[in-house]
Amino acid sequence: IKEFDKAVQFVAAAQAIREKQLGPNHPATLTGKVNLVFSCLAAARLQDAVKSMTGLADALADLVNQLPDNAGQSTGHPAVAQIDLVLNRILERSDPDSFAYPVLELNLLDVAFLALQGPALLGKVSQLQERFHRCFGVDDPRCIGIDLWMAFIYDATGQQRLASDRYEELLARAEKALP
């Protein structure tokens, strides 16, 4: 099968319909944004994946900005359920036992694109990370997910030292959280 480019076209078209019919914060629209990111990655369409990640970061920012600082686990705010839905879908799509993604081989155009667009995405996710930390606390699983995304972006933009530091910090936090 492996017709990833066709899959990206289908997922993008479905996402546009969801956005128009259901609105930007509907659960199906939010999970569709995640599916589009991962479909682009599966098709090795890095530029489209980065654009989709930027849209996903904007959607998450809209949700987390609805929450008060120190919202924590106790809030019954609908934005928390939507955030959890998105993060759980990211975890599902990141599972190597369920989905296999090709190793991205970057060409010169991809490297140039990352050099230009990476800092903007990094800035958005960094702001999102700060907001998640204020709302949920650094050891909340939601924050660990956002921190992992930051490490991934550092890695993808060639900042391996920062990525490595983040991955090590995340591992230490995860080990501390385990029983």
Short mmCIF file of N, CA, C and O in Angstrom, two decimals, residues 103-173:
data_model
loop_
_atom_site.label_atom_id
_atom_site.label_comp_id
_atom_site.label_asym_id
_atom_site.label_seq_id
_atom_site.Cartn_x
_atom_site.Cartn_y
_atom_site.Cartn_z
N VAL A 103 12.64 6.88 8.23
CA VAL A 103 13.67 7.79 8.69
C VAL A 103 13.68 8.96 7.71
O VAL A 103 13.69 8.77 6.50
N LEU A 104 13.61 10.15 8.25
CA LEU A 104 13.60 11.33 7.39
C LEU A 104 15.01 11.62 6.89
O LEU A 104 15.93 11.79 7.68
N GLU A 105 15.14 11.61 5.60
CA GLU A 105 16.41 11.99 4.98
C GLU A 105 16.25 13.40 4.47
O GLU A 105 15.46 13.66 3.56
N LEU A 106 16.97 14.31 5.09
CA LEU A 106 16.81 15.71 4.76
C LEU A 106 17.65 16.09 3.55
O LEU A 106 18.83 15.78 3.50
N ASN A 107 17.02 16.77 2.62
CA ASN A 107 17.77 17.32 1.50
C ASN A 107 18.10 18.78 1.83
O ASN A 107 17.70 19.30 2.88
N LEU A 108 18.80 19.43 0.96
CA LEU A 108 19.23 20.81 1.21
C LEU A 108 18.04 21.74 1.41
O LEU A 108 18.07 22.62 2.27
N LEU A 109 16.97 21.54 0.63
CA LEU A 109 15.78 22.37 0.77
C LEU A 109 15.14 22.18 2.14
O LEU A 109 14.72 23.14 2.77
N ASP A 110 15.08 20.92 2.63
CA ASP A 110 14.52 20.66 3.96
C ASP A 110 15.35 21.35 5.04
O ASP A 110 14.80 21.93 5.98
N VAL A 111 16.65 21.27 4.92
CA VAL A 111 17.54 21.90 5.90
C VAL A 111 17.33 23.42 5.90
O VAL A 111 17.22 24.05 6.96
N ALA A 112 17.24 24.00 4.72
CA ALA A 112 17.00 25.45 4.63
C ALA A 112 15.64 25.81 5.22
O ALA A 112 15.51 26.80 5.96
N PHE A 113 14.63 25.00 4.92
CA PHE A 113 13.30 25.25 5.46
C PHE A 113 13.31 25.19 6.99
O PHE A 113 12.75 26.05 7.65
N LEU A 114 13.96 24.16 7.53
CA LEU A 114 14.05 24.04 8.99
C LEU A 114 14.79 25.22 9.61
O LEU A 114 14.43 25.70 10.68
N ALA A 115 15.83 25.67 8.92
CA ALA A 115 16.60 26.81 9.43
C ALA A 115 15.72 28.07 9.50
O ALA A 115 15.84 28.88 10.41
N LEU A 116 14.80 28.20 8.52
CA LEU A 116 13.93 29.38 8.48
C LEU A 116 12.69 29.22 9.36
O LEU A 116 12.30 30.16 10.06
N GLN A 117 12.06 28.05 9.33
CA GLN A 117 10.79 27.85 10.03
C GLN A 117 10.95 27.26 11.42
O GLN A 117 10.07 27.41 12.26
N GLY A 118 12.03 26.53 11.65
CA GLY A 118 12.24 25.88 12.94
C GLY A 118 12.18 26.83 14.12
O GLY A 118 11.49 26.56 15.10
N PRO A 119 12.88 27.98 14.05
CA PRO A 119 12.84 28.90 15.19
C PRO A 119 11.42 29.41 15.51
O PRO A 119 11.07 29.56 16.68
N ALA A 120 10.61 29.64 14.49
CA ALA A 120 9.24 30.10 14.74
C ALA A 120 8.43 29.02 15.45
O ALA A 120 7.71 29.30 16.42
N LEU A 121 8.54 27.77 14.97
CA LEU A 121 7.84 26.67 15.62
C LEU A 121 8.37 26.47 17.04
O LEU A 121 7.60 26.28 17.98
N LEU A 122 9.68 26.55 17.19
CA LEU A 122 10.30 26.41 18.49
C LEU A 122 9.77 27.48 19.46
O LEU A 122 9.45 27.19 20.61
N GLY A 123 9.64 28.71 18.98
CA GLY A 123 9.11 29.79 19.81
C GLY A 123 7.68 29.53 20.24
O GLY A 123 7.32 29.72 21.42
N LYS A 124 6.85 29.06 19.31
CA LYS A 124 5.46 28.76 19.64
C LYS A 124 5.36 27.64 20.67
O LYS A 124 4.60 27.75 21.64
N VAL A 125 6.10 26.58 20.45
CA VAL A 125 6.02 25.44 21.37
C VAL A 125 6.65 25.80 22.71
O VAL A 125 6.19 25.36 23.75
N SER A 126 7.67 26.65 22.70
CA SER A 126 8.28 27.10 23.95
C SER A 126 7.26 27.89 24.79
O SER A 126 7.15 27.68 26.00
N GLN A 127 6.50 28.78 24.15
CA GLN A 127 5.47 29.53 24.86
C GLN A 127 4.39 28.58 25.37
O GLN A 127 3.89 28.73 26.49
N LEU A 128 4.03 27.61 24.55
CA LEU A 128 3.05 26.61 24.94
C LEU A 128 3.54 25.81 26.15
O LEU A 128 2.80 25.57 27.11
N GLN A 129 4.81 25.45 26.11
CA GLN A 129 5.43 24.70 27.21
C GLN A 129 5.36 25.49 28.51
O GLN A 129 4.97 24.96 29.56
N GLU A 130 5.70 26.77 28.46
CA GLU A 130 5.65 27.62 29.65
C GLU A 130 4.23 27.69 30.22
O GLU A 130 4.02 27.61 31.43
N ARG A 131 3.27 27.82 29.32
CA ARG A 131 1.86 27.91 29.76
C ARG A 131 1.40 26.59 30.38
O ARG A 131 0.71 26.58 31.41
N PHE A 132 1.77 25.46 29.78
CA PHE A 132 1.43 24.16 30.34
C PHE A 132 2.04 24.01 31.74
O PHE A 132 1.37 23.55 32.66
N HIS A 133 3.28 24.43 31.89
CA HIS A 133 3.95 24.32 33.20
C HIS A 133 3.20 25.15 34.25
O HIS A 133 3.05 24.69 35.39
N ARG A 134 2.77 26.35 33.86
CA ARG A 134 2.04 27.20 34.81
C ARG A 134 0.67 26.61 35.16
O ARG A 134 0.23 26.70 36.29
N CYS A 135 0.01 26.02 34.18
CA CYS A 135 -1.34 25.49 34.42
C CYS A 135 -1.34 24.16 35.15
O CYS A 135 -2.19 23.93 36.02
N PHE A 136 -0.44 23.28 34.80
CA PHE A 136 -0.52 21.91 35.29
C PHE A 136 0.61 21.50 36.23
O PHE A 136 0.49 20.49 36.92
N GLY A 137 1.70 22.24 36.24
CA GLY A 137 2.86 21.84 37.04
C GLY A 137 3.80 20.97 36.22
O GLY A 137 3.37 20.16 35.41
N VAL A 138 5.07 21.13 36.43
CA VAL A 138 6.09 20.54 35.58
C VAL A 138 6.04 19.01 35.54
O VAL A 138 6.39 18.40 34.54
N ASP A 139 5.57 18.37 36.60
CA ASP A 139 5.57 16.91 36.63
C ASP A 139 4.28 16.29 36.11
O ASP A 139 4.15 15.07 36.08
N ASP A 140 3.33 17.11 35.70
CA ASP A 140 2.10 16.59 35.12
C ASP A 140 2.42 15.90 33.79
O ASP A 140 3.26 16.38 33.03
N PRO A 141 1.79 14.77 33.50
CA PRO A 141 2.06 14.07 32.23
C PRO A 141 1.86 14.94 30.99
O PRO A 141 2.55 14.77 29.99
N ARG A 142 0.94 15.90 31.07
CA ARG A 142 0.74 16.80 29.93
C ARG A 142 2.01 17.60 29.65
O ARG A 142 2.39 17.82 28.51
N CYS A 143 2.65 18.04 30.72
CA CYS A 143 3.88 18.83 30.57
C CYS A 143 5.01 17.97 30.04
O CYS A 143 5.82 18.44 29.23
N ILE A 144 5.06 16.74 30.49
CA ILE A 144 6.09 15.84 29.98
C ILE A 144 5.92 15.66 28.48
O ILE A 144 6.89 15.67 27.72
N GLY A 145 4.66 15.55 28.03
CA GLY A 145 4.40 15.43 26.59
C GLY A 145 4.85 16.66 25.81
O GLY A 145 5.48 16.55 24.75
N ILE A 146 4.54 17.84 26.31
CA ILE A 146 4.96 19.08 25.64
C ILE A 146 6.47 19.21 25.67
O ILE A 146 7.10 19.62 24.69
N ASP A 147 7.09 18.85 26.79
CA ASP A 147 8.55 18.91 26.90
C ASP A 147 9.21 17.95 25.91
O ASP A 147 10.26 18.27 25.32
N LEU A 148 8.59 16.80 25.70
CA LEU A 148 9.10 15.84 24.71
C LEU A 148 9.01 16.43 23.31
O LEU A 148 9.92 16.27 22.49
N TRP A 149 7.94 17.14 23.04
CA TRP A 149 7.79 17.80 21.74
C TRP A 149 8.90 18.83 21.54
O TRP A 149 9.49 18.93 20.48
N MET A 150 9.21 19.59 22.60
CA MET A 150 10.30 20.57 22.51
C MET A 150 11.62 19.86 22.19
O MET A 150 12.38 20.32 21.33
N ALA A 151 11.88 18.76 22.87
CA ALA A 151 13.12 18.02 22.62
C ALA A 151 13.17 17.54 21.17
O ALA A 151 14.21 17.62 20.51
N PHE A 152 12.03 17.05 20.67
CA PHE A 152 11.95 16.60 19.29
C PHE A 152 12.27 17.75 18.32
O PHE A 152 13.02 17.57 17.35
N ILE A 153 11.74 18.92 18.58
CA ILE A 153 11.99 20.07 17.70
C ILE A 153 13.46 20.48 17.76
O ILE A 153 14.07 20.79 16.74
N TYR A 154 14.03 20.48 18.97
CA TYR A 154 15.47 20.75 19.08
C TYR A 154 16.25 19.76 18.21
O TYR A 154 17.16 20.14 17.47
N ASP A 155 15.89 18.51 18.34
CA ASP A 155 16.57 17.46 17.57
C ASP A 155 16.40 17.68 16.07
O ASP A 155 17.37 17.62 15.30
N ALA A 156 15.18 17.96 15.64
CA ALA A 156 14.89 18.13 14.22
C ALA A 156 15.55 19.36 13.62
O ALA A 156 15.83 19.40 12.42
N THR A 157 15.83 20.36 14.46
CA THR A 157 16.46 21.59 13.96
C THR A 157 17.97 21.59 14.16
O THR A 157 18.61 22.62 14.05
N GLY A 158 18.51 20.41 14.48
CA GLY A 158 19.97 20.28 14.56
C GLY A 158 20.58 20.72 15.86
O GLY A 158 21.81 20.86 15.96
N GLN A 159 19.77 20.93 16.88
CA GLN A 159 20.27 21.37 18.18
C GLN A 159 20.37 20.16 19.11
O GLN A 159 19.68 20.07 20.12
N GLN A 160 21.25 19.23 18.72
CA GLN A 160 21.33 17.95 19.41
C GLN A 160 21.70 18.07 20.89
O GLN A 160 21.20 17.30 21.70
N ARG A 161 22.54 18.99 21.24
CA ARG A 161 22.93 19.13 22.65
C ARG A 161 21.72 19.52 23.50
O ARG A 161 21.49 18.95 24.56
N LEU A 162 20.94 20.51 23.02
CA LEU A 162 19.74 20.89 23.76
C LEU A 162 18.74 19.73 23.79
O LEU A 162 18.10 19.49 24.82
N ALA A 163 18.60 19.04 22.67
CA ALA A 163 17.69 17.89 22.61
C ALA A 163 18.12 16.83 23.62
O ALA A 163 17.30 16.31 24.38
N SER A 164 19.39 16.51 23.63
CA SER A 164 19.91 15.50 24.54
C SER A 164 19.68 15.89 26.00
O SER A 164 19.25 15.06 26.82
N ASP A 165 19.92 17.16 26.33
CA ASP A 165 19.67 17.64 27.69
C ASP A 165 18.20 17.48 28.07
O ASP A 165 17.88 17.04 29.18
N ARG A 166 17.31 17.83 27.13
CA ARG A 166 15.87 17.71 27.41
C ARG A 166 15.46 16.25 27.58
O ARG A 166 14.68 15.92 28.46
N TYR A 167 15.97 15.38 26.70
CA TYR A 167 15.63 13.97 26.80
C TYR A 167 16.10 13.39 28.14
O TYR A 167 15.37 12.63 28.78
N GLU A 168 17.30 13.75 28.57
CA GLU A 168 17.80 13.25 29.85
C GLU A 168 16.97 13.77 31.01
O GLU A 168 16.64 13.02 31.94
N GLU A 169 16.61 15.05 30.96
CA GLU A 169 15.77 15.63 32.01
C GLU A 169 14.40 14.93 32.04
O GLU A 169 13.88 14.61 33.11
N LEU A 170 13.84 14.68 30.86
CA LEU A 170 12.54 14.00 30.79
C LEU A 170 12.61 12.58 31.34
O LEU A 170 11.71 12.13 32.04
N LEU A 171 13.68 11.89 31.03
CA LEU A 171 13.85 10.54 31.54
C LEU A 171 13.92 10.54 33.07
O LEU A 171 13.27 9.72 33.73
N ALA A 172 14.65 11.48 33.61
CA ALA A 172 14.75 11.57 35.08
C ALA A 172 13.39 11.87 35.70
O ALA A 172 13.01 11.28 36.71
N ARG A 173 12.63 12.78 35.09
CA ARG A 173 11.29 13.10 35.61
C ARG A 173 10.36 11.91 35.48
O ARG A 173 9.56 11.64 36.39
#
